[in-house]
PDB file of C-alpha atoms and ligand atoms in Angstrom:
ATOM      1  CA  MET A   4     -16.368 -47.112   3.799  1.00 47.00           C
ATOM      2  CA  ASN A   5     -13.409 -44.892   3.301  1.00 49.00           C
ATOM      3  CA  LEU A   6     -13.117 -43.606   6.838  1.00 50.00           C
ATOM      4  CA  VAL A   7      -9.343 -43.695   7.038  1.00 46.00           C
ATOM      5  CA  HIS A   8      -8.934 -41.468   4.039  1.00 47.00           C
ATOM      6  CA  MET A   9     -11.823 -39.211   5.055  1.00 47.00           C
ATOM      7  CA  SER A  10     -10.243 -38.390   8.380  1.00 52.00           C
ATOM      8  CA  SER A  11      -6.663 -38.015   7.242  1.00 92.00           C
ATOM      9  CA  ILE A  12      -6.486 -34.228   6.819  1.00 97.00           C
ATOM     10  CA  LYS A  13      -8.189 -33.823  10.163  1.00 97.00           C
ATOM     11  CA  GLU A  14      -5.732 -36.244  11.756  1.00 97.00           C
ATOM     12  CA  ASN A  15      -2.773 -34.550  10.113  1.00 98.00           C
ATOM     13  CA  ILE A  16      -3.855 -31.174  11.482  1.00 98.00           C
ATOM     14  CA  GLN A  17      -4.156 -32.711  14.923  1.00 97.00           C
ATOM     15  CA  ILE A  18      -0.690 -34.280  14.700  1.00 97.00           C
ATOM     16  CA  VAL A  19       0.890 -31.023  13.500  1.00 98.00           C
ATOM     17  CA  ARG A  20      -0.818 -29.113  16.309  1.00 98.00           C
ATOM     18  CA  GLU A  21       0.497 -31.566  18.886  1.00 98.00           C
ATOM     19  CA  ARG A  22       4.022 -31.200  17.515  1.00 98.00           C
ATOM     20  CA  MET A  23       3.645 -27.415  17.602  1.00 98.00           C
ATOM     21  CA  THR A  24       2.525 -27.516  21.221  1.00 98.00           C
ATOM     22  CA  THR A  25       5.459 -29.748  22.164  1.00 98.00           C
ATOM     23  CA  ALA A  26       7.881 -27.314  20.493  1.00 98.00           C
ATOM     24  CA  GLU A  27       6.248 -24.370  22.282  1.00 98.00           C
ATOM     25  CA  ARG A  28       6.470 -26.064  25.675  1.00 98.00           C
ATOM     26  CA  SER A  29      10.073 -27.114  25.209  1.00 97.00           C
ATOM     27  CA  SER A  30      11.042 -23.516  24.465  1.00 97.00           C
ATOM     28  CA  ASN A  31       8.973 -22.046  27.310  1.00 97.00           C
ATOM     29  CA  ARG A  32       6.426 -20.484  25.007  1.00 97.00           C
ATOM     30  CA  LYS A  33       2.699 -20.446  25.626  1.00 97.00           C
ATOM     31  CA  PRO A  34       1.136 -23.624  24.203  1.00 97.00           C
ATOM     32  CA  GLY A  35      -1.156 -22.787  21.301  1.00 96.00           C
ATOM     33  CA  GLU A  36       0.195 -19.301  20.654  1.00 97.00           C
ATOM     34  CA  THR A  37       1.777 -20.113  17.275  1.00 98.00           C
ATOM     35  CA  GLU A  38      -0.693 -19.876  14.412  1.00 98.00           C
ATOM     36  CA  LEU A  39      -1.000 -22.682  11.880  1.00 98.00           C
ATOM     37  CA  VAL A  40      -1.361 -21.565   8.273  1.00 99.00           C
ATOM     38  CA  ALA A  41      -2.454 -24.593   6.227  1.00 98.00           C
ATOM     39  CA  VAL A  42      -0.863 -24.243   2.793  1.00 98.00           C
ATOM     40  CA  SER A  43      -3.406 -25.556   0.287  1.00 98.00           C
ATOM     41  CA  LYS A  44      -1.656 -24.582  -2.974  1.00 98.00           C
ATOM     42  CA  PHE A  45      -2.141 -27.168  -5.756  1.00 97.00           C
ATOM     43  CA  HIS A  46      -4.705 -28.981  -3.593  1.00 97.00           C
ATOM     44  CA  SER A  47      -8.396 -29.098  -4.448  1.00 96.00           C
ATOM     45  CA  THR A  48     -11.220 -27.064  -2.998  1.00 97.00           C
ATOM     46  CA  ALA A  49     -12.477 -30.380  -1.599  1.00 96.00           C
ATOM     47  CA  ALA A  50      -9.247 -30.774   0.391  1.00 97.00           C
ATOM     48  CA  VAL A  51      -9.645 -27.241   1.763  1.00 98.00           C
ATOM     49  CA  ALA A  52     -13.268 -28.026   2.625  1.00 98.00           C
ATOM     50  CA  GLU A  53     -12.112 -31.077   4.541  1.00 97.00           C
ATOM     51  CA  ALA A  54      -9.763 -28.939   6.628  1.00 98.00           C
ATOM     52  CA  ILE A  55     -12.608 -26.470   7.215  1.00 98.00           C
ATOM     53  CA  GLY A  56     -14.763 -29.389   8.324  1.00 97.00           C
ATOM     54  CA  ALA A  57     -12.077 -30.215  10.860  1.00 97.00           C
ATOM     55  CA  GLY A  58     -12.464 -26.709  12.265  1.00 98.00           C
ATOM     56  CA  HIS A  59      -9.468 -25.132  10.567  1.00 98.00           C
ATOM     57  CA  ARG A  60      -9.810 -21.583   9.219  1.00 98.00           C
ATOM     58  CA  GLU A  61      -6.363 -20.216   8.354  1.00 98.00           C
ATOM     59  CA  PHE A  62      -4.988 -20.976   4.876  1.00 99.00           C
ATOM     60  CA  GLY A  63      -2.086 -20.028   2.632  1.00 98.00           C
ATOM     61  CA  GLU A  64      -1.950 -19.924  -1.167  1.00 98.00           C
ATOM     62  CA  ASN A  65       1.000 -18.933  -3.314  1.00 98.00           C
ATOM     63  CA  ARG A  66      -0.788 -17.700  -6.433  1.00 98.00           C
ATOM     64  CA  VAL A  67      -3.451 -15.022  -6.689  1.00 98.00           C
ATOM     65  CA  GLN A  68      -5.120 -16.738  -9.643  1.00 98.00           C
ATOM     66  CA  GLU A  69      -5.410 -20.136  -7.952  1.00 98.00           C
ATOM     67  CA  ALA A  70      -6.716 -18.603  -4.735  1.00 98.00           C
ATOM     68  CA  ALA A  71      -9.269 -16.608  -6.738  1.00 98.00           C
ATOM     69  CA  GLU A  72     -10.574 -19.865  -8.168  1.00 98.00           C
ATOM     70  CA  LYS A  73     -10.812 -21.681  -4.838  1.00 98.00           C
ATOM     71  CA  PHE A  74     -11.551 -19.251  -2.040  1.00 98.00           C
ATOM     72  CA  PRO A  75     -14.266 -16.680  -2.795  1.00 97.00           C
ATOM     73  CA  SER A  76     -17.106 -19.190  -2.441  1.00 96.00           C
ATOM     74  CA  LEU A  77     -15.539 -20.710   0.687  1.00 97.00           C
ATOM     75  CA  LYS A  78     -15.077 -17.263   2.218  1.00 97.00           C
ATOM     76  CA  GLU A  79     -18.689 -16.443   1.516  1.00 97.00           C
ATOM     77  CA  LYS A  80     -19.784 -19.553   3.376  1.00 97.00           C
ATOM     78  CA  TYR A  81     -17.226 -19.303   6.206  1.00 98.00           C
ATOM     79  CA  SER A  82     -16.682 -15.642   6.992  1.00 97.00           C
ATOM     80  CA  ASP A  83     -14.003 -16.413   9.591  1.00 98.00           C
ATOM     81  CA  ILE A  84     -11.509 -17.788   7.066  1.00 98.00           C
ATOM     82  CA  THR A  85      -8.148 -16.003   7.087  1.00 98.00           C
ATOM     83  CA  LEU A  86      -6.309 -16.265   3.777  1.00 98.00           C
ATOM     84  CA  HIS A  87      -2.567 -15.606   3.441  1.00 99.00           C
ATOM     85  CA  LEU A  88      -0.711 -14.889   0.204  1.00 99.00           C
ATOM     86  CA  ILE A  89       2.678 -16.585   0.572  1.00 98.00           C
ATOM     87  CA  GLY A  90       3.925 -16.452  -3.038  1.00 98.00           C
ATOM     88  CA  PRO A  91       5.450 -13.600  -5.051  1.00 98.00           C
ATOM     89  CA  LEU A  92       3.038 -10.797  -5.967  1.00 98.00           C
ATOM     90  CA  GLN A  93       3.187  -8.993  -9.312  1.00 98.00           C
ATOM     91  CA  THR A  94       2.324  -5.320  -9.194  1.00 98.00           C
ATOM     92  CA  ASN A  95      -0.462  -5.821 -11.731  1.00 98.00           C
ATOM     93  CA  LYS A  96      -2.123  -8.383  -9.412  1.00 98.00           C
ATOM     94  CA  ALA A  97      -2.157  -6.045  -6.407  1.00 98.00           C
ATOM     95  CA  ARG A  98      -5.798  -5.163  -6.957  1.00 98.00           C
ATOM     96  CA  ASP A  99      -6.975  -8.795  -6.902  1.00 98.00           C
ATOM     97  CA  ALA A 100      -4.683  -9.628  -3.994  1.00 98.00           C
ATOM     98  CA  ILE A 101      -5.985  -6.785  -1.800  1.00 98.00           C
ATOM     99  CA  ARG A 102      -9.540  -7.837  -2.551  1.00 98.00           C
ATOM    100  CA  LEU A 103      -9.042 -11.523  -1.729  1.00 98.00           C
ATOM    101  CA  PHE A 104      -6.335 -11.929   0.925  1.00 98.00           C
ATOM    102  CA  ASP A 105      -6.375 -11.055   4.612  1.00 98.00           C
ATOM    103  CA  VAL A 106      -2.601 -11.249   5.015  1.00 99.00           C
ATOM    104  CA  ILE A 107      -0.038 -10.618   2.260  1.00 99.00           C
ATOM    105  CA  GLU A 108       3.310 -12.059   3.366  1.00 99.00           C
ATOM    106  CA  THR A 109       5.423 -11.160   0.337  1.00 98.00           C
ATOM    107  CA  ILE A 110       5.927  -7.401   0.231  1.00 99.00           C
ATOM    108  CA  ASP A 111       9.517  -7.061  -0.964  1.00 98.00           C
ATOM    109  CA  ARG A 112      10.155  -4.029  -3.167  1.00 98.00           C
ATOM    110  CA  PRO A 113       9.272  -0.332  -3.294  1.00 98.00           C
ATOM    111  CA  LYS A 114       7.292  -0.559  -6.529  1.00 98.00           C
ATOM    112  CA  LEU A 115       5.054  -3.272  -5.070  1.00 98.00           C
ATOM    113  CA  ALA A 116       4.719  -1.482  -1.721  1.00 98.00           C
ATOM    114  CA  LYS A 117       3.561   1.667  -3.518  1.00 98.00           C
ATOM    115  CA  ALA A 118       1.077  -0.238  -5.674  1.00 98.00           C
ATOM    116  CA  VAL A 119      -0.320  -1.956  -2.572  1.00 98.00           C
ATOM    117  CA  ALA A 120      -0.628   1.357  -0.706  1.00 98.00           C
ATOM    118  CA  LYS A 121      -2.515   2.909  -3.604  1.00 98.00           C
ATOM    119  CA  GLU A 122      -4.811  -0.074  -3.970  1.00 98.00           C
ATOM    120  CA  MET A 123      -5.576  -0.188  -0.234  1.00 98.00           C
ATOM    121  CA  ASP A 124      -6.704   3.427  -0.408  1.00 98.00           C
ATOM    122  CA  ARG A 125      -8.759   2.783  -3.522  1.00 98.00           C
ATOM    123  CA  GLN A 126     -10.563  -0.247  -2.053  1.00 98.00           C
ATOM    124  CA  ASP A 127     -10.571   1.018   1.528  1.00 98.00           C
ATOM    125  CA  ARG A 128      -9.432  -2.439   2.583  1.00 98.00           C
ATOM    126  CA  ARG A 129      -6.302  -3.057   4.624  1.00 98.00           C
ATOM    127  CA  PRO A 130      -5.032  -6.647   4.740  1.00 98.00           C
ATOM    128  CA  LYS A 131      -2.147  -7.180   7.139  1.00 98.00           C
ATOM    129  CA  LEU A 132       1.252  -7.168   5.489  1.00 99.00           C
ATOM    130  CA  LEU A 133       4.564  -8.904   6.055  1.00 99.00           C
ATOM    131  CA  VAL A 134       7.888  -8.081   4.452  1.00 99.00           C
ATOM    132  CA  GLN A 135       9.563 -11.102   2.853  1.00 99.00           C
ATOM    133  CA  VAL A 136      13.286 -11.230   3.558  1.00 99.00           C
ATOM    134  CA  ASN A 137      15.605 -13.226   1.290  1.00 98.00           C
ATOM    135  CA  THR A 138      17.787 -14.312   4.205  1.00 98.00           C
ATOM    136  CA  GLY A 139      19.935 -16.552   1.992  1.00 98.00           C
ATOM    137  CA  GLU A 140      20.441 -13.787  -0.614  1.00 98.00           C
ATOM    138  CA  GLU A 141      19.437 -16.229  -3.346  1.00 98.00           C
ATOM    139  CA  PRO A 142      19.238 -14.451  -6.722  1.00 96.00           C
ATOM    140  CA  GLN A 143      16.268 -16.508  -7.976  1.00 95.00           C
ATOM    141  CA  LYS A 144      14.212 -16.000  -4.809  1.00 97.00           C
ATOM    142  CA  SER A 145      11.889 -13.132  -3.911  1.00 97.00           C
ATOM    143  CA  GLY A 146      12.424 -11.030  -0.823  1.00 98.00           C
ATOM    144  CA  VAL A 147      14.400  -7.989   0.195  1.00 98.00           C
ATOM    145  CA  PHE A 148      18.041  -8.665   1.073  1.00 98.00           C
ATOM    146  CA  PRO A 149      18.896  -8.489   4.790  1.00 98.00           C
ATOM    147  CA  THR A 150      21.177  -5.491   4.249  1.00 98.00           C
ATOM    148  CA  GLU A 151      18.312  -3.542   2.676  1.00 98.00           C
ATOM    149  CA  ALA A 152      15.509  -4.744   4.934  1.00 98.00           C
ATOM    150  CA  ASP A 153      15.590  -2.024   7.608  1.00 98.00           C
ATOM    151  CA  GLU A 154      15.467   0.783   5.057  1.00 98.00           C
ATOM    152  CA  PHE A 155      12.661  -0.936   3.132  1.00 98.00           C
ATOM    153  CA  ILE A 156      10.632  -1.468   6.307  1.00 98.00           C
ATOM    154  CA  ARG A 157      11.031   2.253   7.141  1.00 98.00           C
ATOM    155  CA  LEU A 158       9.775   3.190   3.665  1.00 98.00           C
ATOM    156  CA  CYS A 159       6.730   0.943   4.094  1.00 98.00           C
ATOM    157  CA  VAL A 160       5.882   2.001   7.639  1.00 98.00           C
ATOM    158  CA  ASP A 161       6.861   5.684   7.783  1.00 98.00           C
ATOM    159  CA  GLU A 162       6.352   6.952   4.248  1.00 98.00           C
ATOM    160  CA  LEU A 163       3.642   4.687   2.843  1.00 98.00           C
ATOM    161  CA  GLU A 164       1.963   4.051   6.226  1.00 98.00           C
ATOM    162  CA  LEU A 165       1.397   0.419   5.342  1.00 98.00           C
ATOM    163  CA  PRO A 166       0.144  -2.008   8.022  1.00 98.00           C
ATOM    164  CA  ILE A 167       3.408  -3.964   8.231  1.00 98.00           C
ATOM    165  CA  GLU A 168       3.052  -6.449  11.075  1.00 98.00           C
ATOM    166  CA  GLY A 169       6.123  -8.590  10.628  1.00 98.00           C
ATOM    167  CA  LEU A 170       8.556 -10.547   8.497  1.00 99.00           C
ATOM    168  CA  MET A 171       8.568 -13.774   6.502  1.00 99.00           C
ATOM    169  CA  CYS A 172      11.398 -15.939   5.172  1.00 98.00           C
ATOM    170  CA  ILE A 173      11.994 -19.157   3.254  1.00 98.00           C
ATOM    171  CA  PRO A 174      15.461 -20.549   4.084  1.00 98.00           C
ATOM    172  CA  PRO A 175      17.533 -21.866   1.171  1.00 98.00           C
ATOM    173  CA  ALA A 176      17.132 -25.599   0.523  1.00 95.00           C
ATOM    174  CA  GLY A 177      20.054 -27.466   2.015  1.00 93.00           C
ATOM    175  CA  ASP A 178      21.013 -24.741   4.504  1.00 96.00           C
ATOM    176  CA  GLU A 179      20.637 -25.116   8.242  1.00 97.00           C
ATOM    177  CA  PRO A 180      17.285 -23.314   8.648  1.00 98.00           C
ATOM    178  CA  ALA A 181      17.878 -22.242  12.252  1.00 98.00           C
ATOM    179  CA  MET A 182      20.419 -19.556  11.345  1.00 98.00           C
ATOM    180  CA  HIS A 183      17.926 -18.013   8.926  1.00 98.00           C
ATOM    181  CA  PHE A 184      15.181 -18.069  11.558  1.00 98.00           C
ATOM    182  CA  ALA A 185      17.537 -16.458  14.077  1.00 98.00           C
ATOM    183  CA  LEU A 186      18.456 -13.760  11.554  1.00 98.00           C
ATOM    184  CA  LEU A 187      14.774 -13.032  10.835  1.00 98.00           C
ATOM    185  CA  ALA A 188      13.965 -12.918  14.550  1.00 98.00           C
ATOM    186  CA  GLU A 189      16.758 -10.402  15.171  1.00 98.00           C
ATOM    187  CA  MET A 190      15.557  -8.259  12.269  1.00 98.00           C
ATOM    188  CA  ALA A 191      11.981  -8.321  13.596  1.00 98.00           C
ATOM    189  CA  ARG A 192      13.195  -7.397  17.089  1.00 98.00           C
ATOM    190  CA  ARG A 193      15.198  -4.388  15.989  1.00 98.00           C
ATOM    191  CA  ASN A 194      12.335  -3.133  13.810  1.00 98.00           C
ATOM    192  CA  GLU A 195       9.813  -3.668  16.627  1.00 98.00           C
ATOM    193  CA  LEU A 196       7.696  -6.072  14.575  1.00 98.00           C
ATOM    194  CA  ASN A 197       5.782  -8.849  16.340  1.00 97.00           C
ATOM    195  CA  VAL A 198       4.888 -11.284  13.595  1.00 98.00           C
ATOM    196  CA  MET A 199       7.369 -13.825  12.205  1.00 98.00           C
ATOM    197  CA  SER A 200       6.161 -16.207   9.517  1.00 99.00           C
ATOM    198  CA  MET A 201       8.780 -18.929   9.448  1.00 98.00           C
ATOM    199  CA  GLY A 202       8.747 -22.711   9.441  1.00 98.00           C
ATOM    200  CA  MET A 203       7.331 -25.212   6.941  1.00 98.00           C
ATOM    201  CA  SER A 204       6.627 -28.970   7.115  1.00 98.00           C
ATOM    202  CA  ALA A 205      10.299 -29.910   7.384  1.00 97.00           C
ATOM    203  CA  ASP A 206      11.453 -27.238   9.840  1.00 98.00           C
ATOM    204  CA  PHE A 207       8.563 -25.800  11.858  1.00 98.00           C
ATOM    205  CA  GLU A 208       9.804 -27.075  15.205  1.00 98.00           C
ATOM    206  CA  PRO A 209      13.153 -25.206  15.134  1.00 98.00           C
ATOM    207  CA  ALA A 210      11.248 -22.180  13.798  1.00 98.00           C
ATOM    208  CA  ILE A 211       8.903 -22.228  16.806  1.00 98.00           C
ATOM    209  CA  LYS A 212      11.885 -22.495  19.149  1.00 98.00           C
ATOM    210  CA  LEU A 213      13.291 -19.339  17.554  1.00 98.00           C
ATOM    211  CA  GLY A 214      10.065 -17.379  18.002  1.00 98.00           C
ATOM    212  CA  SER A 215       7.939 -18.085  14.930  1.00 98.00           C
ATOM    213  CA  THR A 216       4.384 -16.762  15.309  1.00 98.00           C
ATOM    214  CA  HIS A 217       3.036 -18.338  12.078  1.00 98.00           C
ATOM    215  CA  VAL A 218       4.122 -21.643  10.578  1.00 99.00           C
ATOM    216  CA  ARG A 219       3.164 -22.406   6.960  1.00 98.00           C
ATOM    217  CA  ILE A 220       2.464 -26.110   6.595  1.00 98.00           C
ATOM    218  CA  GLY A 221       1.436 -27.808   3.367  1.00 98.00           C
ATOM    219  CA  THR A 222       2.708 -31.354   2.930  1.00 97.00           C
ATOM    220  CA  ALA A 223       2.322 -32.446   6.561  1.00 97.00           C
ATOM    221  CA  ILE A 224      -1.384 -31.579   6.355  1.00 98.00           C
ATOM    222  CA  PHE A 225      -2.484 -32.240   2.766  1.00 97.00           C
ATOM    223  CA  GLY A 226       0.141 -34.779   1.678  1.00 95.00           C
ATOM    224  CA  ASN A 227       2.359 -34.434  -1.380  1.00 92.00           C
ATOM    225  CA  ARG A 228       1.246 -31.819  -3.851  1.00 90.00           C
ATOM    226  CA  PRO A 229      -0.298 -33.207  -7.038  1.00 84.00           C
ATOM    227  CA  ALA A 230       1.672 -32.397 -10.207  1.00 80.00           C
ATOM    228  CA  ARG A 231       0.222 -29.793 -12.506  1.00 70.00           C
TER     229      ARG A 231
HETATM  230  C1  PLP B 304       4.550 -24.356  -0.441  1.00 79.28           C
HETATM  231  C2  PLP B 304       4.983 -23.410   0.592  1.00 79.28           C
HETATM  232  C3  PLP B 304       4.955 -23.767   1.965  1.00 79.28           C
HETATM  233  C4  PLP B 304       4.546 -25.141   2.464  1.00 79.28           C
HETATM  234  O1  PLP B 304       5.575 -26.050   2.248  1.00 79.28           O
HETATM  235  P1  PLP B 304       5.517 -27.547   2.853  1.00 79.28           P
HETATM  236  O2  PLP B 304       6.930 -27.983   2.808  1.00 79.28           O
HETATM  237  O3  PLP B 304       4.639 -28.326   1.931  1.00 79.28           O
HETATM  238  O4  PLP B 304       4.980 -27.468   4.217  1.00 79.28           O
HETATM  239  C5  PLP B 304       5.339 -22.818   2.888  1.00 79.28           C
HETATM  240  N1  PLP B 304       5.727 -21.582   2.511  1.00 79.28           N
HETATM  241  C6  PLP B 304       5.763 -21.193   1.213  1.00 79.28           C
HETATM  242  C7  PLP B 304       6.187 -19.823   0.872  1.00 79.28           C
HETATM  243  C8  PLP B 304       5.406 -22.102   0.216  1.00 79.28           C
HETATM  244  O5  PLP B 304       5.452 -21.704  -1.069  1.00 79.28           O
END
């Protein structure tokens, strides 16, 4: 019997949830209000199914193609799954992304925003959107720079009438993440946006203390990602 292994994803989810609740309490936030996005990229459909079996329904994938291979059949079976796109989106994949995802967290440039607006009209389907901010201004990373974020958000909301609900960031490796979370929180506040997707396996507790509404957790739930 392989009971230990069989229950590990379930146990990991439970442990992460307890840590989230502790972080919420210690920062005077309502316990349970932060949403847990289980990041299943590189992991098998069987691993996702195990999380579903444990009652979990909110998932994140970073590639349209991989999500398209894993999720349509699961979504057919479990209609309450919420699927987030957390990786960069190419304009030519906007059509597939709008069809498959419920939240797209990586809107970061006018060309993409316009393609997404057009595709939403065409499909009459409106996933929620977040603007990704490159808080560390890293040249190799996606996301709008902080200095250009307000103007980009205005373009998305006022001109394109996109359902922008909030902001997302990935702090630079090696930086103190808290200052990036604080910067994102301030940007969300001044743009009157309620959703903040920030915090991963290594830094979700400080993110929750700084107001994160969605943490994106892969390794702490599914273990190390298999090579590919
Ligand atoms: C992979 C990934 C995560 C999850 O990272 P872990 O450290 O495994 O929790 C979160 N956010 C994004 C954007 C990712 O690509």
